[in-house]
Tab-separated table of C-alpha atoms and ligand atoms in Angstrom:
chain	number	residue	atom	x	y	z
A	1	UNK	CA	-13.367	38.172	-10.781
A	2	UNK	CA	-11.295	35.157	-11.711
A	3	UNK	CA	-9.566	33.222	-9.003
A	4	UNK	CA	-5.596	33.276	-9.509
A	5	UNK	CA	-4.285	29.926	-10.358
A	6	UNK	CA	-2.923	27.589	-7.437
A	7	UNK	CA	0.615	26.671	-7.205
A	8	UNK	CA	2.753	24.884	-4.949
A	9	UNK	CA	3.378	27.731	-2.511
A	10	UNK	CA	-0.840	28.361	-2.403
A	11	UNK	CA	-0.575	24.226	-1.538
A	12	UNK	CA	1.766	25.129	1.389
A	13	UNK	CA	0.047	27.970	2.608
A	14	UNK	CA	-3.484	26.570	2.639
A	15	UNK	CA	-1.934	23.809	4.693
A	16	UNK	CA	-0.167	26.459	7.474
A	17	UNK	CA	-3.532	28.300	7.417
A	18	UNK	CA	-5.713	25.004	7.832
A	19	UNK	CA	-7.763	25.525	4.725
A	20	UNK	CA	-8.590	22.084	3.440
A	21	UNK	CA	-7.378	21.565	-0.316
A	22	UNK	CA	-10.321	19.939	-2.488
A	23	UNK	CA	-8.719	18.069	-5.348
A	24	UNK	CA	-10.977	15.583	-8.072
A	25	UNK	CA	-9.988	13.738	-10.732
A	26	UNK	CA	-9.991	14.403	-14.469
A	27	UNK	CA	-9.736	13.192	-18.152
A	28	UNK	CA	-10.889	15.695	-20.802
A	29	UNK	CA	-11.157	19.317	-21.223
A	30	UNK	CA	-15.004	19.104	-20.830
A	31	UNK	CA	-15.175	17.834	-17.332
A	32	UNK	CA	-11.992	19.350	-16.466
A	33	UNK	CA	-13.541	23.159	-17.063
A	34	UNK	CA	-16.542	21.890	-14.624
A	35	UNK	CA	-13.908	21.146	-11.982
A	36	UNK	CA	-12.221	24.424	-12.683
A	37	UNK	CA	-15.637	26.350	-12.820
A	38	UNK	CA	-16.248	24.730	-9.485
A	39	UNK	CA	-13.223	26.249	-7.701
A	40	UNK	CA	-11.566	23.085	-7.340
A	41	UNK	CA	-7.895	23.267	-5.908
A	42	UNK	CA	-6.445	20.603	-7.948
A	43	UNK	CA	-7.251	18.310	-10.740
A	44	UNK	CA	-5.904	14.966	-11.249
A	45	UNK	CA	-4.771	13.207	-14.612
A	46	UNK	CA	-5.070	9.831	-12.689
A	47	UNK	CA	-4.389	6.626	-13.817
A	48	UNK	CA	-7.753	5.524	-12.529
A	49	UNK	CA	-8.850	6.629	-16.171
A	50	UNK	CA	-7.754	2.963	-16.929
A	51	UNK	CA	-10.558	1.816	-15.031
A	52	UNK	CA	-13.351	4.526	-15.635
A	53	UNK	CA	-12.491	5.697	-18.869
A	54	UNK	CA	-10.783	2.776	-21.037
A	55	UNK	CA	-12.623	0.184	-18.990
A	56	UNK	CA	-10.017	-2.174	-17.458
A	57	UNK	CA	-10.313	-3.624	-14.104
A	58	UNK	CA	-6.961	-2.143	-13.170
A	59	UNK	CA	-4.525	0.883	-13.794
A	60	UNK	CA	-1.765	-1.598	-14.430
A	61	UNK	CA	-2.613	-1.399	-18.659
A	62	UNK	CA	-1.820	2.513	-18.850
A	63	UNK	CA	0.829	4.355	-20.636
A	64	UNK	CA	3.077	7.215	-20.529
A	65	UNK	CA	1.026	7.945	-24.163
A	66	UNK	CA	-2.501	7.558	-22.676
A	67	UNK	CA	-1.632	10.526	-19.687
A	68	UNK	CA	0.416	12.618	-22.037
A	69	UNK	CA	-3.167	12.128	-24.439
A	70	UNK	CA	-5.824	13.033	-21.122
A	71	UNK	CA	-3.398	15.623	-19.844
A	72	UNK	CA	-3.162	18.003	-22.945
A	73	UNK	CA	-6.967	17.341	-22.942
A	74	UNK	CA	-7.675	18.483	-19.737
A	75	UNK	CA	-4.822	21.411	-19.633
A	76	UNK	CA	-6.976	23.273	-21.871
A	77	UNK	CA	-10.131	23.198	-19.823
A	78	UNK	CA	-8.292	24.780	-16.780
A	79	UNK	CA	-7.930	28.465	-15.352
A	80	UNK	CA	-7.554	28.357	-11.926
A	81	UNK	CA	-6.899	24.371	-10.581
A	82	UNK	CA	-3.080	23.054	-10.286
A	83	UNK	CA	-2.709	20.084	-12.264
A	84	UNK	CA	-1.299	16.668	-11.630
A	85	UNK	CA	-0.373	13.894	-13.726
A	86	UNK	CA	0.336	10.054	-12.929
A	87	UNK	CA	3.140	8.268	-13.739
A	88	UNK	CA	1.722	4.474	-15.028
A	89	UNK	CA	3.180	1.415	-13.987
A	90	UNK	CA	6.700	0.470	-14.865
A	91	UNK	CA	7.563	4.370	-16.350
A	92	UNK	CA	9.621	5.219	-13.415
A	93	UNK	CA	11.601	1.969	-12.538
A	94	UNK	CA	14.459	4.243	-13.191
A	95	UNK	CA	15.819	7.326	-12.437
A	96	UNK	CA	16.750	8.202	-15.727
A	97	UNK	CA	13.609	6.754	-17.394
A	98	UNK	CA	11.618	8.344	-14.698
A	99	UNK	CA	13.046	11.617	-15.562
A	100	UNK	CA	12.137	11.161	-19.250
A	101	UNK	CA	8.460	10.295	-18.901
A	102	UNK	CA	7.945	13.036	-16.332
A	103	UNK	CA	9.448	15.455	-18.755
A	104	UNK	CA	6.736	13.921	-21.441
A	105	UNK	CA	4.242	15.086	-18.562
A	106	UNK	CA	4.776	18.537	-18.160
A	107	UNK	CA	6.247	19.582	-21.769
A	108	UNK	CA	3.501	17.325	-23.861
A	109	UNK	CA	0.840	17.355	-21.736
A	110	UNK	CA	1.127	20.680	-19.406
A	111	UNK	CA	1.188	18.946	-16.148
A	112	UNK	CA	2.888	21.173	-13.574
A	113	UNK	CA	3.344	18.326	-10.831
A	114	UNK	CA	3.988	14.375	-11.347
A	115	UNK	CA	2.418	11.778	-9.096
A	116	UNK	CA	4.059	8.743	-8.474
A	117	UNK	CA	3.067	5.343	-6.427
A	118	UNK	CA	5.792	3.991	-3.786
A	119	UNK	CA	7.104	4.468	-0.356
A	120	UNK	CA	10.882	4.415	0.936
A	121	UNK	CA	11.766	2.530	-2.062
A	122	UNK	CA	11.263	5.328	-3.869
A	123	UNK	CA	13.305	8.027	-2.704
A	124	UNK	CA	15.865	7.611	-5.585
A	125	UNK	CA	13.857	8.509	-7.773
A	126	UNK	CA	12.317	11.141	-5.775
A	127	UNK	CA	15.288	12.905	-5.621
A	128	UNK	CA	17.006	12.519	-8.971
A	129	UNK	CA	13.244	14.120	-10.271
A	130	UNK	CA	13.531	17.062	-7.251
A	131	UNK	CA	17.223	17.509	-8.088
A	132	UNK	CA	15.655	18.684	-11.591
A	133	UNK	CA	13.178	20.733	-10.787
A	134	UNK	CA	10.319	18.406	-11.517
A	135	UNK	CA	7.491	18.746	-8.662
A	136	UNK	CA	6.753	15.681	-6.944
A	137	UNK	CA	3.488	14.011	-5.444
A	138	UNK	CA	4.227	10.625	-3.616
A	139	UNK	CA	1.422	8.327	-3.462
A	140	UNK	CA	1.617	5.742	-0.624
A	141	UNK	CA	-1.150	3.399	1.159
A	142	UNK	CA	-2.849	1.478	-1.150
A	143	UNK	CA	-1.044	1.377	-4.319
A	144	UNK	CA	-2.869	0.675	-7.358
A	145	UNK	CA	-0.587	-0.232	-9.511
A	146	UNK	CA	0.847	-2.623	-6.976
A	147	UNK	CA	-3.015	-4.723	-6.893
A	148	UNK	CA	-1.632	-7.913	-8.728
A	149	UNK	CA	1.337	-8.157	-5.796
A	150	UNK	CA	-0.829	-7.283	-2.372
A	151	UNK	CA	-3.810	-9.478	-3.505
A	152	UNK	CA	-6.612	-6.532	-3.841
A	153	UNK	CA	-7.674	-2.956	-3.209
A	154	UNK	CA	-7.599	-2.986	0.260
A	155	UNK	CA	-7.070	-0.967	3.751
A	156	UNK	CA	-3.455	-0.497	4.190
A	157	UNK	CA	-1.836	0.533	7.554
A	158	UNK	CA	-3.735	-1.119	9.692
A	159	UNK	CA	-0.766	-2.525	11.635
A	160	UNK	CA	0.875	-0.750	14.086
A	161	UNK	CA	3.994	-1.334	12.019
A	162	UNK	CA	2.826	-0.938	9.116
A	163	UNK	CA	1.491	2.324	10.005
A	164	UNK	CA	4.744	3.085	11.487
A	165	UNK	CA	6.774	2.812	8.542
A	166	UNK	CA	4.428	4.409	6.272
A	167	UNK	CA	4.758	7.674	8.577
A	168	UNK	CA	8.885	7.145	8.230
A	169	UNK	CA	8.304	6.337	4.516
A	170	UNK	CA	6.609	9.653	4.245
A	171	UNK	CA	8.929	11.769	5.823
A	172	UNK	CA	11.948	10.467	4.001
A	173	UNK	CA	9.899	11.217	0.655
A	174	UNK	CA	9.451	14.853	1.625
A	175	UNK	CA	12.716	15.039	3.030
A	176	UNK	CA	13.762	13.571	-0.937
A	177	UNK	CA	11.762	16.604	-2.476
A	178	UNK	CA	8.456	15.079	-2.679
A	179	UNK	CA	6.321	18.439	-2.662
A	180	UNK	CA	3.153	16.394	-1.876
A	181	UNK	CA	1.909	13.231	-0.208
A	182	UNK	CA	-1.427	11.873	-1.283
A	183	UNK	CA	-2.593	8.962	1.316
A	184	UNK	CA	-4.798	6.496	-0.531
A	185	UNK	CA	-6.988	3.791	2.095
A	186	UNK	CA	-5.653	3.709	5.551
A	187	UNK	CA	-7.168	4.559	8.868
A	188	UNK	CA	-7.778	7.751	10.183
A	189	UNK	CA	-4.789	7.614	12.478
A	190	UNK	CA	-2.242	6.900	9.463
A	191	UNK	CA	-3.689	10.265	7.699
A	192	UNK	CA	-3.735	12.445	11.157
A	193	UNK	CA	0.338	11.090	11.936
A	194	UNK	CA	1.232	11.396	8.809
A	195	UNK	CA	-0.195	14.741	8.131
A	196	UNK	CA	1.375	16.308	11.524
A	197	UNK	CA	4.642	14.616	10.867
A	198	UNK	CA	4.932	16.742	7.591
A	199	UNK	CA	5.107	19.865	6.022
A	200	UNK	CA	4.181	19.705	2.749
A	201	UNK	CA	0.818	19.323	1.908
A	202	UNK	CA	-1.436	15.793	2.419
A	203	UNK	CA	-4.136	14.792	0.590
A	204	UNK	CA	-6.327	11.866	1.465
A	205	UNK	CA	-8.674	9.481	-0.100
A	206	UNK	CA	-10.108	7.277	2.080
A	207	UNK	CA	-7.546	8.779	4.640
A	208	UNK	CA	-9.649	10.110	7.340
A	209	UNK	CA	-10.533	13.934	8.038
A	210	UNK	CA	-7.483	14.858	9.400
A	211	UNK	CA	-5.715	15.336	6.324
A	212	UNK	CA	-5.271	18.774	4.603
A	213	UNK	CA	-7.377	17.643	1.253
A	214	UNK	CA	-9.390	14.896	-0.108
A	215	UNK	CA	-9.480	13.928	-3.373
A	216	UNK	CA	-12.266	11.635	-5.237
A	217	UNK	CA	-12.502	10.172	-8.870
A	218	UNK	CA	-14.767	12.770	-10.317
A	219	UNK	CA	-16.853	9.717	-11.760
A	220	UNK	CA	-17.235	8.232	-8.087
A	221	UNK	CA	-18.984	11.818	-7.101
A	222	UNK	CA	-21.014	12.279	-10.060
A	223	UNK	CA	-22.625	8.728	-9.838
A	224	UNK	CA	-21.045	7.630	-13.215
A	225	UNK	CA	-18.951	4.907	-11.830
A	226	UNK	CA	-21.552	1.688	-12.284
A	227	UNK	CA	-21.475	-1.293	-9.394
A	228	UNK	CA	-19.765	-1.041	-5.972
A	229	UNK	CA	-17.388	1.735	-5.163
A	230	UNK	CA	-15.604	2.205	-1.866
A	231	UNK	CA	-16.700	3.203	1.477
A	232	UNK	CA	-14.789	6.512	1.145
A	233	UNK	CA	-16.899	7.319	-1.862
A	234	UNK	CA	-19.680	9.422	-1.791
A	235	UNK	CA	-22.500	10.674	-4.511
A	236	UNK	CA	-22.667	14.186	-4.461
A	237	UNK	CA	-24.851	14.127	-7.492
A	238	UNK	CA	-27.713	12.914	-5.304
A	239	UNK	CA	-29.980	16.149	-4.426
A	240	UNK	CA	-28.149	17.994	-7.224
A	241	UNK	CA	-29.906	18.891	-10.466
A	242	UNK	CA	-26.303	19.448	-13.123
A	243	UNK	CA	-22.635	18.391	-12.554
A	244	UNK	CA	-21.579	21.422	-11.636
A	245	UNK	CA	-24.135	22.138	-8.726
A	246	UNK	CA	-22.583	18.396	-7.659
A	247	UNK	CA	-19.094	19.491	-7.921
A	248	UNK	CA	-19.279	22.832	-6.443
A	249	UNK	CA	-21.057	20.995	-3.086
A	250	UNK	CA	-18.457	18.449	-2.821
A	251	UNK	CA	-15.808	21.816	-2.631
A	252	UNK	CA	-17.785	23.346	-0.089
A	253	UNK	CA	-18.144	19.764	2.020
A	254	UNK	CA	-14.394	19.296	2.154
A	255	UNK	CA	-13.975	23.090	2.783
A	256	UNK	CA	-16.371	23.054	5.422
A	257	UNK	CA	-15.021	19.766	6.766
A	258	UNK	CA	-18.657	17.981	6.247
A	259	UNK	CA	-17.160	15.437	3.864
A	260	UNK	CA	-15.554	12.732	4.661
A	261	UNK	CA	-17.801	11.704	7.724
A	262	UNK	CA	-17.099	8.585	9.507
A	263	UNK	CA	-19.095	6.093	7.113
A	264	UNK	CA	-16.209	7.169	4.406
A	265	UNK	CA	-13.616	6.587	6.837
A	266	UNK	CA	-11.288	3.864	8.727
A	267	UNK	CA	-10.317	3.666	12.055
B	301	KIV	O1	-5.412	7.450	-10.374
B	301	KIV	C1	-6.077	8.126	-9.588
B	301	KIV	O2	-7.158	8.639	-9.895
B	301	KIV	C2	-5.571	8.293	-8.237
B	301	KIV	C3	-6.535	8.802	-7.209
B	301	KIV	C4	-7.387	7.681	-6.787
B	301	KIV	C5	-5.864	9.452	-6.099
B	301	KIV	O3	-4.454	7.988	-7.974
C-alpha cells in the first residue's frame, strides 16, 4: 500500500514519538523517485547542487532560478517524502525579497517548506515568512553560504559560547516560526542541547546522534561525490548492488540509530 505523504505535523509527531526522521538530498525527478521509493522522510532541493551538480567549489554561485529549475524537477518524482527547498545566497537579505523568492519556491517549484542559512540575525525574516504562512527550516552551524567570511567548512560550536548562543539562536528561531532546525557540523553536545531545548523537529548533519534526523547529500551516500568528503559522510553504496538497495539501508541505519556512529561524529 502506498505510504501517506509526510507533513509538518508527521515531522512533529515522529519527534514526540522518538522516531528518527531520515532526510537526503535531491536534484532531479530521477533520483528524487529513488529517495521516495526508499521511504525517505524528506528530500532536500539543497544548494549543495552548486557543488555536486553544476560543479563549483561553493554554494555561493546559486540562484533563486537554479532551485525553482531542480525543485519542479524533483516535485514530480515524489509520492510520499516532504520536500524542502534552499534559499541561495543573498535571496533573503530582506524581508520583503525573502518573501518573494520563497513564494517562487513553493508556487514554481512545489516546495512545501523553505530552508534558510542564519542564526539570531535572522529572526526578521523568520517571522515576516511565518507571519505568511510560508514553512520555515533554519539552518545554523556551519553555514555554507557564509564559507568566504568564516575562512572554510569547518566544525562550528566548539566553544562553550559559541555553543551557547547557537542553542539561544535556535530557540528564538522556533519561537519566530521556524518549523524546523537543521544543525549542520557541530559536536554532539550542540545537536543533543539543541534538540532538547526545542520542539520542533532537528535534523543533523554532522550533528551527532542525538538529533531527531540526519540528513546526507544523496551523492555523498551513493559514492558519486569524487575526492575527500567529510567525516560525517558515509558510503552506503559499499556492499550494495543498485541505488536503491543503498538508499533504502541508509533509512533503516538512521531509523535503527546505526548511522551516524562516532567516526561521523564530533565531540
Ligand atoms: O545544500 C544542502 O544540501 C544542505 C545540506 C547539506 C543540509 O544544506
Amino acid at each position: 500500500m502506498a505510504e501517506p505523504p509526510v507533513n509538518v505535523s508527521t515531522l512533529r509527531k515522529m519527534k514526540a514519538e522518538g522516531e528518527p526522521i531520515a532526510c537526503l538530498t535531491a536534484y532531479d525527478a530521477s533520483y528524487a523517485a529513488l529517495v521516495d521509493a526508499a521511504s525517505t522522510d524528506v528530500v532536500l532541493v539543497g544548494d549543495s547542487l552548486g557543488m555536486v551538480v553544476q560543479g563549483h567549489d561553493t554554494t555561493v554561485p546559486v540562484t533563486v532560478d537554479d532551485i525553482v529549475y531542480h525543485t519542479k524537477a524533483v516535485a514530480r518524482g515524489l509520492r510520499h517524502a516532504f520536500l524542502i527547498a534552499d534559499m541561495p545566497f543573498m535571496s533573503y537579505t530582506s524581508p520583503d525579497q525573502a518573501l518573494d523568492n520563497a513564494v517562487r519556491l513553493m508556487q514554481e517549484g512545489g516546495a512545501m517548506m523553505i530552508k534558510l542559512e542564519g542564526g539570531a540575525d535572522q529572526v526578521e525574516i523568520v517571522e515576516h515568512l511565518a507571519r505568511h504562512d510560508i514553512p520555515v527550516c533554519a539552518h545554523l552551524g556551519l553555514k555554507p553560504q557564509s564559507v568566504h567570511k568564516i575562512g572554510g567548512f569547518r566544525v562550528q560550536g566548539r566553544e562553550p559560547d559559541q555553543a551557547k548562543e547557537m542553542v539561544v539562536a535556535a530557540k528564538q528561531l522556533q519561537d519566530a516560526g521556524a518549523d524546523i532546525v537543521l544543525l549542520e557540523c557541530v559536536p554532539n553536545e550542540v545537536g543533543d542541547a539543541t534538540t532538547k531545548a526545542l520542539d520542533v523537529p532537528v535534523i543533523g548533519i554532522g550533528a551527532g546522534p542525538h538529533v531527531d534526523g540526519q540528513i546526507l547529500v544523496l551523492y555523498d551516500v551513493l559514492d558519486i561525490t569524487q575526492g575527500r568528503t567529510p567525516r560525517f559522510v558515509k558510503n552506503f553504496q559499499q556492499g550494495h548492488d543498485s541505488p536503491l538497495a543503498a538508499l533504502v539501508a541508509y533509512v533503516k541505519a538512521v531509523k535503527d540509530g546505526s548511522y551516524p556512529k562516532p567516526e561521523h561524529c564530533f565531540s
